[in-house]
């Protein structure tokens, strides 16, 4: 399945691994890249030097292309934006904001820039600013989300821009990949399924919450604050949503979310921690290697797109 995205990045399969905070470190990114996808290191809220170290560790594990995701709300975003240039990174994705102010520096360094967008307006703006592609991320995704669903966002973004579109949000198997292509995407980005990969360093309790999750087990905190974050329902989300409904401010509720993603990912506290995951968690059944996941999904997608298999 050659597309403009696989050609532009020199990757075998049109699959990106989401640049998930605390999760997307060198072991996972290298495993995805080695399997033929695009591994991404999640810059999250880490200082530049931590990301530099992760880049170097990834290079020791793979000579295949990988990228870095820059989380634009991070206090270290400026730092990380420079580190990717200094380290000769070839692909950058961005999330949770508008990367306009870095665009010139990255383009001058020959970096392929692929912002994650949650609206047609931002997709258009990014194309005008020189983006090489956009990830159109639907509200089915885990973590920080927009309003539009993948089903509605991807075709509207595909109609609005001429650069390639990568679909994200709610994709975890070959059916999701085939459907994304039908909507006009030329690659997909997958997060939640890779959280449970064998190579993922995420705590076993977190992986088991995803594996045991049902279709409607996620909740969105912070919608009324303009900071919607999707995670699996637990004591933290119930308390957050109860207090949010009572009118408590974002600042008053910060104690429930500060450091709590780390608590879940690293310490395995899935009761008080933030267990970010997309709505597709309910379909994810087992731990597999990244290679097994990617090959299984691609085989299914290729059959479906060739019209050789029914959907189940
Ligand atoms: O960024 C993500 N997902 C994330 S970032 C993250 S780290 C975090 N941790 C705790 C609380 C909050 C965040 C966890 N998950 N996805 C990409 C994405 N970007 N989704 C939506 C957007 C987005 C939303 C609004 C991009 C731009 C935007 O507005 C741009 C503007 O005009 O400022």
mmCIF file of C-alpha atoms and ligand atoms in Angstrom:
data_model
loop_
_atom_site.group_PDB
_atom_site.id
_atom_site.type_symbol
_atom_site.label_atom_id
_atom_site.label_comp_id
_atom_site.label_asym_id
_atom_site.label_seq_id
_atom_site.Cartn_x
_atom_site.Cartn_y
_atom_site.Cartn_z
ATOM 1 C CA UNK A 1 0.000 0.000 0.000
ATOM 2 C CA UNK A 2 2.123 2.810 -1.323
ATOM 3 C CA UNK A 3 0.761 6.284 -0.679
ATOM 4 C CA UNK A 4 2.160 9.796 -0.750
ATOM 5 C CA UNK A 5 2.818 9.372 2.965
ATOM 6 C CA UNK A 6 4.810 6.122 2.724
ATOM 7 C CA UNK A 7 6.799 7.589 -0.179
ATOM 8 C CA UNK A 8 7.488 10.911 1.539
ATOM 9 C CA UNK A 9 8.733 9.265 4.735
ATOM 10 C CA UNK A 10 10.341 6.140 3.316
ATOM 11 C CA UNK A 11 8.258 3.756 5.422
ATOM 12 C CA UNK A 12 6.862 0.365 4.411
ATOM 13 C CA UNK A 13 3.376 0.609 5.925
ATOM 14 C CA UNK A 14 1.055 3.642 6.213
ATOM 15 C CA UNK A 15 0.880 3.394 10.001
ATOM 16 C CA UNK A 16 2.056 6.009 12.523
ATOM 17 C CA UNK A 17 2.267 5.237 16.208
ATOM 18 C CA UNK A 18 0.790 8.083 18.253
ATOM 19 C CA UNK A 19 3.295 10.237 20.172
ATOM 20 C CA UNK A 20 1.691 9.469 23.512
ATOM 21 C CA UNK A 21 2.917 11.199 26.675
ATOM 22 C CA UNK A 22 4.913 8.848 28.982
ATOM 23 C CA UNK A 23 4.150 5.905 26.664
ATOM 24 C CA UNK A 24 5.864 6.717 23.372
ATOM 25 C CA UNK A 25 9.481 6.267 24.463
ATOM 26 C CA UNK A 26 12.425 4.733 22.594
ATOM 27 C CA UNK A 27 11.503 1.060 22.975
ATOM 28 C CA UNK A 28 8.031 1.497 21.507
ATOM 29 C CA UNK A 29 9.002 3.950 18.768
ATOM 30 C CA UNK A 30 11.916 1.785 17.637
ATOM 31 C CA UNK A 31 9.741 -1.355 17.604
ATOM 32 C CA UNK A 32 7.114 0.308 15.412
ATOM 33 C CA UNK A 33 9.730 1.665 13.021
ATOM 34 C CA UNK A 34 11.502 -1.709 12.861
ATOM 35 C CA UNK A 35 8.147 -3.283 11.963
ATOM 36 C CA UNK A 36 7.756 -0.897 9.017
ATOM 37 C CA UNK A 37 5.541 1.817 10.521
ATOM 38 C CA UNK A 38 6.538 5.273 11.730
ATOM 39 C CA UNK A 39 7.548 5.231 15.388
ATOM 40 C CA UNK A 40 7.143 8.549 17.171
ATOM 41 C CA UNK A 41 8.745 9.688 20.406
ATOM 42 C CA UNK A 42 6.319 11.635 22.566
ATOM 43 C CA UNK A 43 7.955 14.867 23.671
ATOM 44 C CA UNK A 44 5.012 15.413 26.055
ATOM 45 C CA UNK A 45 6.100 17.739 28.897
ATOM 46 C CA UNK A 46 9.701 16.512 28.972
ATOM 47 C CA UNK A 47 12.685 18.914 28.851
ATOM 48 C CA UNK A 48 14.704 19.123 25.647
ATOM 49 C CA UNK A 49 17.621 17.120 27.038
ATOM 50 C CA UNK A 50 15.367 14.208 27.958
ATOM 51 C CA UNK A 51 14.012 14.149 24.410
ATOM 52 C CA UNK A 52 17.566 14.353 23.022
ATOM 53 C CA UNK A 53 18.516 11.317 25.079
ATOM 54 C CA UNK A 54 15.419 9.447 23.851
ATOM 55 C CA UNK A 55 16.301 10.278 20.232
ATOM 56 C CA UNK A 56 19.806 8.878 20.712
ATOM 57 C CA UNK A 57 18.488 5.732 22.406
ATOM 58 C CA UNK A 58 16.041 5.175 19.546
ATOM 59 C CA UNK A 59 18.871 5.494 17.014
ATOM 60 C CA UNK A 60 20.716 2.700 18.810
ATOM 61 C CA UNK A 61 17.716 0.414 18.283
ATOM 62 C CA UNK A 62 16.767 1.223 14.695
ATOM 63 C CA UNK A 63 18.159 2.745 11.542
ATOM 64 C CA UNK A 64 14.662 3.120 10.097
ATOM 65 C CA UNK A 65 12.799 6.455 9.993
ATOM 66 C CA UNK A 66 11.148 7.672 13.188
ATOM 67 C CA UNK A 67 9.831 11.035 14.306
ATOM 68 C CA UNK A 68 9.192 13.179 17.362
ATOM 69 C CA UNK A 69 5.825 14.503 18.511
ATOM 70 C CA UNK A 70 5.949 17.938 20.098
ATOM 71 C CA UNK A 71 3.193 18.679 22.588
ATOM 72 C CA UNK A 72 2.694 22.405 22.152
ATOM 73 C CA UNK A 73 1.244 23.039 25.619
ATOM 74 C CA UNK A 74 4.520 21.838 27.141
ATOM 75 C CA UNK A 75 6.585 24.483 28.953
ATOM 76 C CA UNK A 76 9.569 22.958 27.110
ATOM 77 C CA UNK A 77 8.069 23.101 23.606
ATOM 78 C CA UNK A 78 10.561 25.797 22.469
ATOM 79 C CA UNK A 79 13.461 23.684 23.723
ATOM 80 C CA UNK A 80 12.266 20.470 22.131
ATOM 81 C CA UNK A 81 11.564 22.325 18.866
ATOM 82 C CA UNK A 82 15.300 23.181 18.714
ATOM 83 C CA UNK A 83 16.513 19.766 19.841
ATOM 84 C CA UNK A 84 14.804 18.031 16.899
ATOM 85 C CA UNK A 85 16.693 20.317 14.517
ATOM 86 C CA UNK A 86 20.034 19.781 16.282
ATOM 87 C CA UNK A 87 19.546 16.017 16.274
ATOM 88 C CA UNK A 88 18.693 15.867 12.578
ATOM 89 C CA UNK A 89 15.180 14.484 13.061
ATOM 90 C CA UNK A 90 13.413 14.070 9.716
ATOM 91 C CA UNK A 91 9.729 14.035 10.782
ATOM 92 C CA UNK A 92 7.942 16.072 13.411
ATOM 93 C CA UNK A 93 4.304 15.848 14.419
ATOM 94 C CA UNK A 94 2.711 18.364 16.782
ATOM 95 C CA UNK A 95 -0.304 18.238 19.068
ATOM 96 C CA UNK A 96 -2.507 20.382 21.279
ATOM 97 C CA UNK A 97 -1.891 23.683 19.522
ATOM 98 C CA UNK A 98 -0.712 25.632 16.501
ATOM 99 C CA UNK A 99 2.962 25.029 15.581
ATOM 100 C CA UNK A 100 3.109 28.071 13.249
ATOM 101 C CA UNK A 101 5.976 29.787 15.048
ATOM 102 C CA UNK A 102 8.331 26.812 14.516
ATOM 103 C CA UNK A 103 7.419 26.105 10.924
ATOM 104 C CA UNK A 104 10.126 28.187 9.261
ATOM 105 C CA UNK A 105 12.911 26.776 11.447
ATOM 106 C CA UNK A 106 11.783 23.199 10.787
ATOM 107 C CA UNK A 107 11.276 23.672 7.047
ATOM 108 C CA UNK A 108 14.743 25.257 6.762
ATOM 109 C CA UNK A 109 16.157 22.167 8.474
ATOM 110 C CA UNK A 110 14.444 19.939 5.886
ATOM 111 C CA UNK A 111 12.071 18.421 8.455
ATOM 112 C CA UNK A 112 8.751 16.994 7.287
ATOM 113 C CA UNK A 113 6.167 18.731 9.460
ATOM 114 C CA UNK A 114 2.892 16.942 10.176
ATOM 115 C CA UNK A 115 0.634 18.814 12.634
ATOM 116 C CA UNK A 116 -2.210 17.006 14.359
ATOM 117 C CA UNK A 117 -5.424 18.940 13.779
ATOM 118 C CA UNK A 118 -8.954 18.555 15.073
ATOM 119 C CA UNK A 119 -10.638 20.977 12.634
ATOM 120 C CA UNK A 120 -10.730 21.892 8.953
ATOM 121 C CA UNK A 121 -9.747 25.485 9.803
ATOM 122 C CA UNK A 122 -6.463 24.440 11.423
ATOM 123 C CA UNK A 123 -5.758 21.943 8.624
ATOM 124 C CA UNK A 124 -6.085 24.752 6.041
ATOM 125 C CA UNK A 125 -3.925 27.083 8.105
ATOM 126 C CA UNK A 126 -1.248 24.407 8.431
ATOM 127 C CA UNK A 127 -1.222 23.727 4.694
ATOM 128 C CA UNK A 128 -0.793 27.446 3.987
ATOM 129 C CA UNK A 129 2.028 27.537 6.541
ATOM 130 C CA UNK A 130 3.961 24.805 4.723
ATOM 131 C CA UNK A 131 2.910 21.593 6.484
ATOM 132 C CA UNK A 132 3.777 18.437 4.526
ATOM 133 C CA UNK A 133 0.698 16.513 5.699
ATOM 134 C CA UNK A 134 -1.806 16.686 8.554
ATOM 135 C CA UNK A 135 -3.066 14.119 11.032
ATOM 136 C CA UNK A 136 -6.849 14.573 11.327
ATOM 137 C CA UNK A 137 -7.623 13.325 14.816
ATOM 138 C CA UNK A 138 -11.200 12.539 15.814
ATOM 139 C CA UNK A 139 -12.713 12.789 19.264
ATOM 140 C CA UNK A 140 -12.598 8.993 19.642
ATOM 141 C CA UNK A 141 -8.914 9.363 20.515
ATOM 142 C CA UNK A 142 -7.439 9.146 23.963
ATOM 143 C CA UNK A 143 -5.892 12.134 25.706
ATOM 144 C CA UNK A 144 -6.454 15.731 24.668
ATOM 145 C CA UNK A 145 -9.240 15.757 22.058
ATOM 146 C CA UNK A 146 -11.300 17.946 19.744
ATOM 147 C CA UNK A 147 -15.040 17.785 19.023
ATOM 148 C CA UNK A 148 -15.418 16.208 15.578
ATOM 149 C CA UNK A 149 -15.522 12.458 15.048
ATOM 150 C CA UNK A 150 -13.014 10.704 12.811
ATOM 151 C CA UNK A 151 -15.846 9.748 10.410
ATOM 152 C CA UNK A 152 -16.795 13.402 9.875
ATOM 153 C CA UNK A 153 -13.398 15.078 10.244
ATOM 154 C CA UNK A 154 -11.262 12.983 7.891
ATOM 155 C CA UNK A 155 -13.311 13.454 4.686
ATOM 156 C CA UNK A 156 -13.846 17.154 5.391
ATOM 157 C CA UNK A 157 -10.125 17.712 5.940
ATOM 158 C CA UNK A 158 -9.321 15.589 2.870
ATOM 159 C CA UNK A 159 -11.615 17.818 0.790
ATOM 160 C CA UNK A 160 -10.151 21.011 2.238
ATOM 161 C CA UNK A 161 -6.427 20.416 1.701
ATOM 162 C CA UNK A 162 -4.289 18.927 -1.030
ATOM 163 C CA UNK A 163 -1.491 17.673 1.231
ATOM 164 C CA UNK A 164 -1.916 14.076 2.469
ATOM 165 C CA UNK A 165 -4.177 13.341 5.428
ATOM 166 C CA UNK A 166 -3.440 10.775 8.122
ATOM 167 C CA UNK A 167 -6.536 9.575 10.005
ATOM 168 C CA UNK A 168 -6.469 9.145 13.789
ATOM 169 C CA UNK A 169 -8.996 8.328 16.477
ATOM 170 C CA UNK A 170 -10.773 5.012 16.879
ATOM 171 C CA UNK A 171 -8.516 2.961 14.613
ATOM 172 C CA UNK A 172 -7.100 -0.327 15.899
ATOM 173 C CA UNK A 173 -7.504 -2.935 13.162
ATOM 174 C CA UNK A 174 -7.549 -3.482 9.406
ATOM 175 C CA UNK A 175 -11.186 -2.430 9.169
ATOM 176 C CA UNK A 176 -10.325 0.957 10.664
ATOM 177 C CA UNK A 177 -7.414 1.347 8.266
ATOM 178 C CA UNK A 178 -9.511 0.401 5.225
ATOM 179 C CA UNK A 179 -12.318 2.717 6.353
ATOM 180 C CA UNK A 180 -9.834 5.575 6.810
ATOM 181 C CA UNK A 181 -8.598 5.090 3.260
ATOM 182 C CA UNK A 182 -12.201 5.173 2.038
ATOM 183 C CA UNK A 183 -12.584 8.531 3.819
ATOM 184 C CA UNK A 184 -9.619 9.959 1.938
ATOM 185 C CA UNK A 185 -6.721 9.257 4.309
ATOM 186 C CA UNK A 186 -3.339 8.036 3.007
ATOM 187 C CA UNK A 187 -2.146 6.668 6.346
ATOM 188 C CA UNK A 188 -3.443 6.170 9.862
ATOM 189 C CA UNK A 189 -2.163 6.957 13.333
ATOM 190 C CA UNK A 190 -2.771 4.400 16.057
ATOM 191 C CA UNK A 191 -2.306 5.028 19.758
ATOM 192 C CA UNK A 192 -4.308 2.878 22.151
ATOM 193 C CA UNK A 193 -3.492 -0.473 20.532
ATOM 194 C CA UNK A 194 0.238 0.221 20.760
ATOM 195 C CA UNK A 195 -0.086 0.990 24.486
ATOM 196 C CA UNK A 196 -0.557 -2.762 25.033
ATOM 197 C CA UNK A 197 2.304 -3.797 22.741
ATOM 198 C CA UNK A 198 4.839 -6.223 24.222
ATOM 199 C CA UNK A 199 7.542 -3.591 23.656
ATOM 200 C CA UNK A 200 5.510 -0.926 25.483
ATOM 201 C CA UNK A 201 6.975 -0.060 28.902
ATOM 202 C CA UNK A 202 3.536 0.877 30.278
ATOM 203 C CA UNK A 203 2.630 -0.721 33.632
ATOM 204 C CA UNK A 204 0.810 -4.053 33.343
ATOM 205 C CA UNK A 205 -2.184 -2.662 35.314
ATOM 206 C CA UNK A 206 -2.676 0.008 32.616
ATOM 207 C CA UNK A 207 -2.439 -2.555 29.826
ATOM 208 C CA UNK A 208 -4.972 -4.779 31.602
ATOM 209 C CA UNK A 209 -7.424 -1.861 31.987
ATOM 210 C CA UNK A 210 -7.294 -1.382 28.209
ATOM 211 C CA UNK A 211 -7.565 -5.112 27.479
ATOM 212 C CA UNK A 212 -10.575 -5.447 29.807
ATOM 213 C CA UNK A 213 -12.243 -2.192 28.726
ATOM 214 C CA UNK A 214 -15.697 -2.275 27.151
ATOM 215 C CA UNK A 215 -16.999 -0.019 24.380
ATOM 216 C CA UNK A 216 -18.380 2.708 26.659
ATOM 217 C CA UNK A 217 -15.722 2.661 29.374
ATOM 218 C CA UNK A 218 -14.073 5.987 28.554
ATOM 219 C CA UNK A 219 -15.009 9.371 29.984
ATOM 220 C CA UNK A 220 -14.058 12.917 29.069
ATOM 221 C CA UNK A 221 -12.882 15.238 31.814
ATOM 222 C CA UNK A 222 -12.550 18.998 31.497
ATOM 223 C CA UNK A 223 -14.999 19.562 28.640
ATOM 224 C CA UNK A 224 -16.530 22.628 30.284
ATOM 225 C CA UNK A 225 -13.035 24.000 30.937
ATOM 226 C CA UNK A 226 -12.020 23.817 27.283
ATOM 227 C CA UNK A 227 -9.472 21.077 28.142
ATOM 228 C CA UNK A 228 -11.240 17.874 27.175
ATOM 229 C CA UNK A 229 -9.208 14.758 27.945
ATOM 230 C CA UNK A 230 -10.435 11.211 27.259
ATOM 231 C CA UNK A 231 -9.449 8.458 29.646
ATOM 232 C CA UNK A 232 -10.851 5.251 31.044
ATOM 233 C CA UNK A 233 -13.443 5.801 33.760
ATOM 234 C CA UNK A 234 -12.176 5.393 37.318
ATOM 235 C CA UNK A 235 -12.266 7.097 40.715
ATOM 236 C CA UNK A 236 -10.327 10.061 39.293
ATOM 237 C CA UNK A 237 -12.700 10.705 36.360
ATOM 238 C CA UNK A 238 -15.787 10.273 38.576
ATOM 239 C CA UNK A 239 -14.490 12.777 41.115
ATOM 240 C CA UNK A 240 -13.369 15.177 38.382
ATOM 241 C CA UNK A 241 -16.691 15.077 36.570
ATOM 242 C CA UNK A 242 -18.706 15.416 39.787
ATOM 243 C CA UNK A 243 -16.743 18.504 40.853
ATOM 244 C CA UNK A 244 -16.725 19.879 37.291
ATOM 245 C CA UNK A 245 -20.543 19.612 37.227
ATOM 246 C CA UNK A 246 -20.623 21.529 40.531
ATOM 247 C CA UNK A 247 -18.810 24.354 38.754
ATOM 248 C CA UNK A 248 -15.272 23.886 40.117
ATOM 249 C CA UNK A 249 -12.653 25.571 37.921
ATOM 250 C CA UNK A 250 -9.829 23.986 35.937
ATOM 251 C CA UNK A 251 -7.327 25.323 38.468
ATOM 252 C CA UNK A 252 -9.276 23.958 41.431
ATOM 253 C CA UNK A 253 -9.311 20.494 39.870
ATOM 254 C CA UNK A 254 -5.707 20.447 38.738
ATOM 255 C CA UNK A 255 -4.768 18.395 41.797
ATOM 256 C CA UNK A 256 -6.665 15.494 40.193
ATOM 257 C CA UNK A 257 -4.691 15.565 36.938
ATOM 258 C CA UNK A 258 -1.203 16.842 37.747
ATOM 259 C CA UNK A 259 1.265 13.992 37.612
ATOM 260 C CA UNK A 260 -1.523 11.445 37.425
ATOM 261 C CA UNK A 261 -0.714 10.166 33.922
ATOM 262 C CA UNK A 262 2.711 9.200 35.217
ATOM 263 C CA UNK A 263 1.063 7.631 38.260
ATOM 264 C CA UNK A 264 -0.968 5.343 35.983
ATOM 265 C CA UNK A 265 1.665 4.612 33.319
ATOM 266 C CA UNK A 266 4.703 4.189 35.575
ATOM 267 C CA UNK A 267 3.300 3.228 38.985
ATOM 268 C CA UNK A 268 0.273 1.300 37.717
ATOM 269 C CA UNK A 269 -2.219 3.236 39.856
ATOM 270 C CA UNK A 270 -5.255 2.884 37.605
ATOM 271 C CA UNK A 271 -7.675 3.963 40.370
ATOM 272 C CA UNK A 272 -6.379 7.489 41.070
ATOM 273 C CA UNK A 273 -4.238 7.864 37.957
ATOM 274 C CA UNK A 274 -5.182 9.152 34.495
ATOM 275 C CA UNK A 275 -5.626 6.157 32.184
ATOM 276 C CA UNK A 276 -5.696 7.915 28.812
ATOM 277 C CA UNK A 277 -7.134 5.672 26.079
ATOM 278 C CA UNK A 278 -9.364 5.999 23.043
ATOM 279 C CA UNK A 279 -12.888 4.673 22.579
ATOM 280 C CA UNK A 280 -11.524 1.730 20.612
ATOM 281 C CA UNK A 281 -10.004 0.289 23.829
ATOM 282 C CA UNK A 282 -13.081 -1.971 23.991
ATOM 283 C CA UNK A 283 -11.899 -3.822 20.884
ATOM 284 C CA UNK A 284 -8.328 -4.379 22.040
ATOM 285 C CA UNK A 285 -7.965 -7.884 23.389
ATOM 286 C CA UNK A 286 -4.342 -8.863 23.762
ATOM 287 C CA UNK A 287 -0.722 -7.939 24.129
ATOM 288 C CA UNK A 288 1.244 -8.604 20.910
ATOM 289 C CA UNK A 289 4.495 -7.373 19.466
ATOM 290 C CA UNK A 290 4.318 -4.254 17.309
ATOM 291 C CA UNK A 291 5.248 -6.393 14.324
ATOM 292 C CA UNK A 292 2.380 -8.827 14.968
ATOM 293 C CA UNK A 293 -0.070 -5.949 15.321
ATOM 294 C CA UNK A 294 1.082 -4.160 12.190
ATOM 295 C CA UNK A 295 1.220 -7.252 9.992
ATOM 296 C CA UNK A 296 -2.195 -8.450 11.168
ATOM 297 C CA UNK A 297 -3.781 -5.039 10.564
ATOM 298 C CA UNK A 298 -2.174 -4.563 7.161
ATOM 299 C CA UNK A 299 -3.127 -8.043 5.921
ATOM 300 C CA UNK A 300 -6.747 -7.371 6.881
ATOM 301 C CA UNK A 301 -6.775 -3.848 5.413
ATOM 302 C CA UNK A 302 -5.267 -4.994 2.126
ATOM 303 C CA UNK A 303 -7.856 -7.757 1.707
ATOM 304 C CA UNK A 304 -10.713 -5.405 2.514
ATOM 305 C CA UNK A 305 -9.499 -2.713 0.155
ATOM 306 C CA UNK A 306 -9.122 -5.288 -2.613
ATOM 307 C CA UNK A 307 -12.734 -6.351 -1.967
ATOM 308 C CA UNK A 308 -11.620 -9.872 -1.077
ATOM 309 C CA UNK A 309 -12.966 -10.134 2.444
ATOM 310 C CA UNK A 310 -16.131 -9.267 4.277
ATOM 311 C CA UNK A 311 -15.797 -7.198 7.380
ATOM 312 C CA UNK A 312 -15.989 -9.950 10.048
HETATM 313 O O1 LIG B 1 -2.323 16.367 21.604
HETATM 314 C C1 LIG B 1 -3.053 15.429 21.466
HETATM 315 N N1 LIG B 1 -3.317 14.562 22.462
HETATM 316 C C2 LIG B 1 -2.769 14.632 23.709
HETATM 317 S S1 LIG B 1 -1.656 15.762 24.248
HETATM 318 C C3 LIG B 1 -1.644 15.078 25.746
HETATM 319 S S2 LIG B 1 -0.657 15.685 27.039
HETATM 320 C C4 LIG B 1 -1.819 16.255 28.091
HETATM 321 N N2 LIG B 1 -1.765 15.793 29.320
HETATM 322 C C5 LIG B 1 -2.641 16.202 30.222
HETATM 323 C C6 LIG B 1 -3.639 17.094 29.891
HETATM 324 C C7 LIG B 1 -3.720 17.564 28.629
HETATM 325 C C8 LIG B 1 -2.806 17.128 27.690
HETATM 326 C C9 LIG B 1 -2.469 14.019 25.788
HETATM 327 N N3 LIG B 1 -3.073 13.781 24.633
HETATM 328 N N4 LIG B 1 -3.660 15.187 20.299
HETATM 329 C C10 LIG B 1 -3.515 16.063 19.202
HETATM 330 C C11 LIG B 1 -4.578 17.067 19.222
HETATM 331 N N5 LIG B 1 -4.390 18.325 18.985
HETATM 332 N N6 LIG B 1 -5.869 16.845 19.504
HETATM 333 C C12 LIG B 1 -6.509 18.028 19.413
HETATM 334 C C13 LIG B 1 -5.554 18.957 19.098
HETATM 335 C C14 LIG B 1 -5.712 20.350 18.902
HETATM 336 C C15 LIG B 1 -6.712 21.064 19.566
HETATM 337 C C16 LIG B 1 -6.818 22.424 19.390
HETATM 338 C C17 LIG B 1 -4.824 21.038 18.075
HETATM 339 C C18 LIG B 1 -4.928 22.384 17.916
HETATM 340 C C19 LIG B 1 -5.924 23.077 18.582
HETATM 341 O O2 LIG B 1 -6.053 24.417 18.464
HETATM 342 C C20 LIG B 1 -5.035 25.098 17.801
HETATM 343 C C21 LIG B 1 -5.104 26.559 18.018
HETATM 344 O O3 LIG B 1 -5.699 27.214 17.172
HETATM 345 O O4 LIG B 1 -4.531 26.991 19.034
#
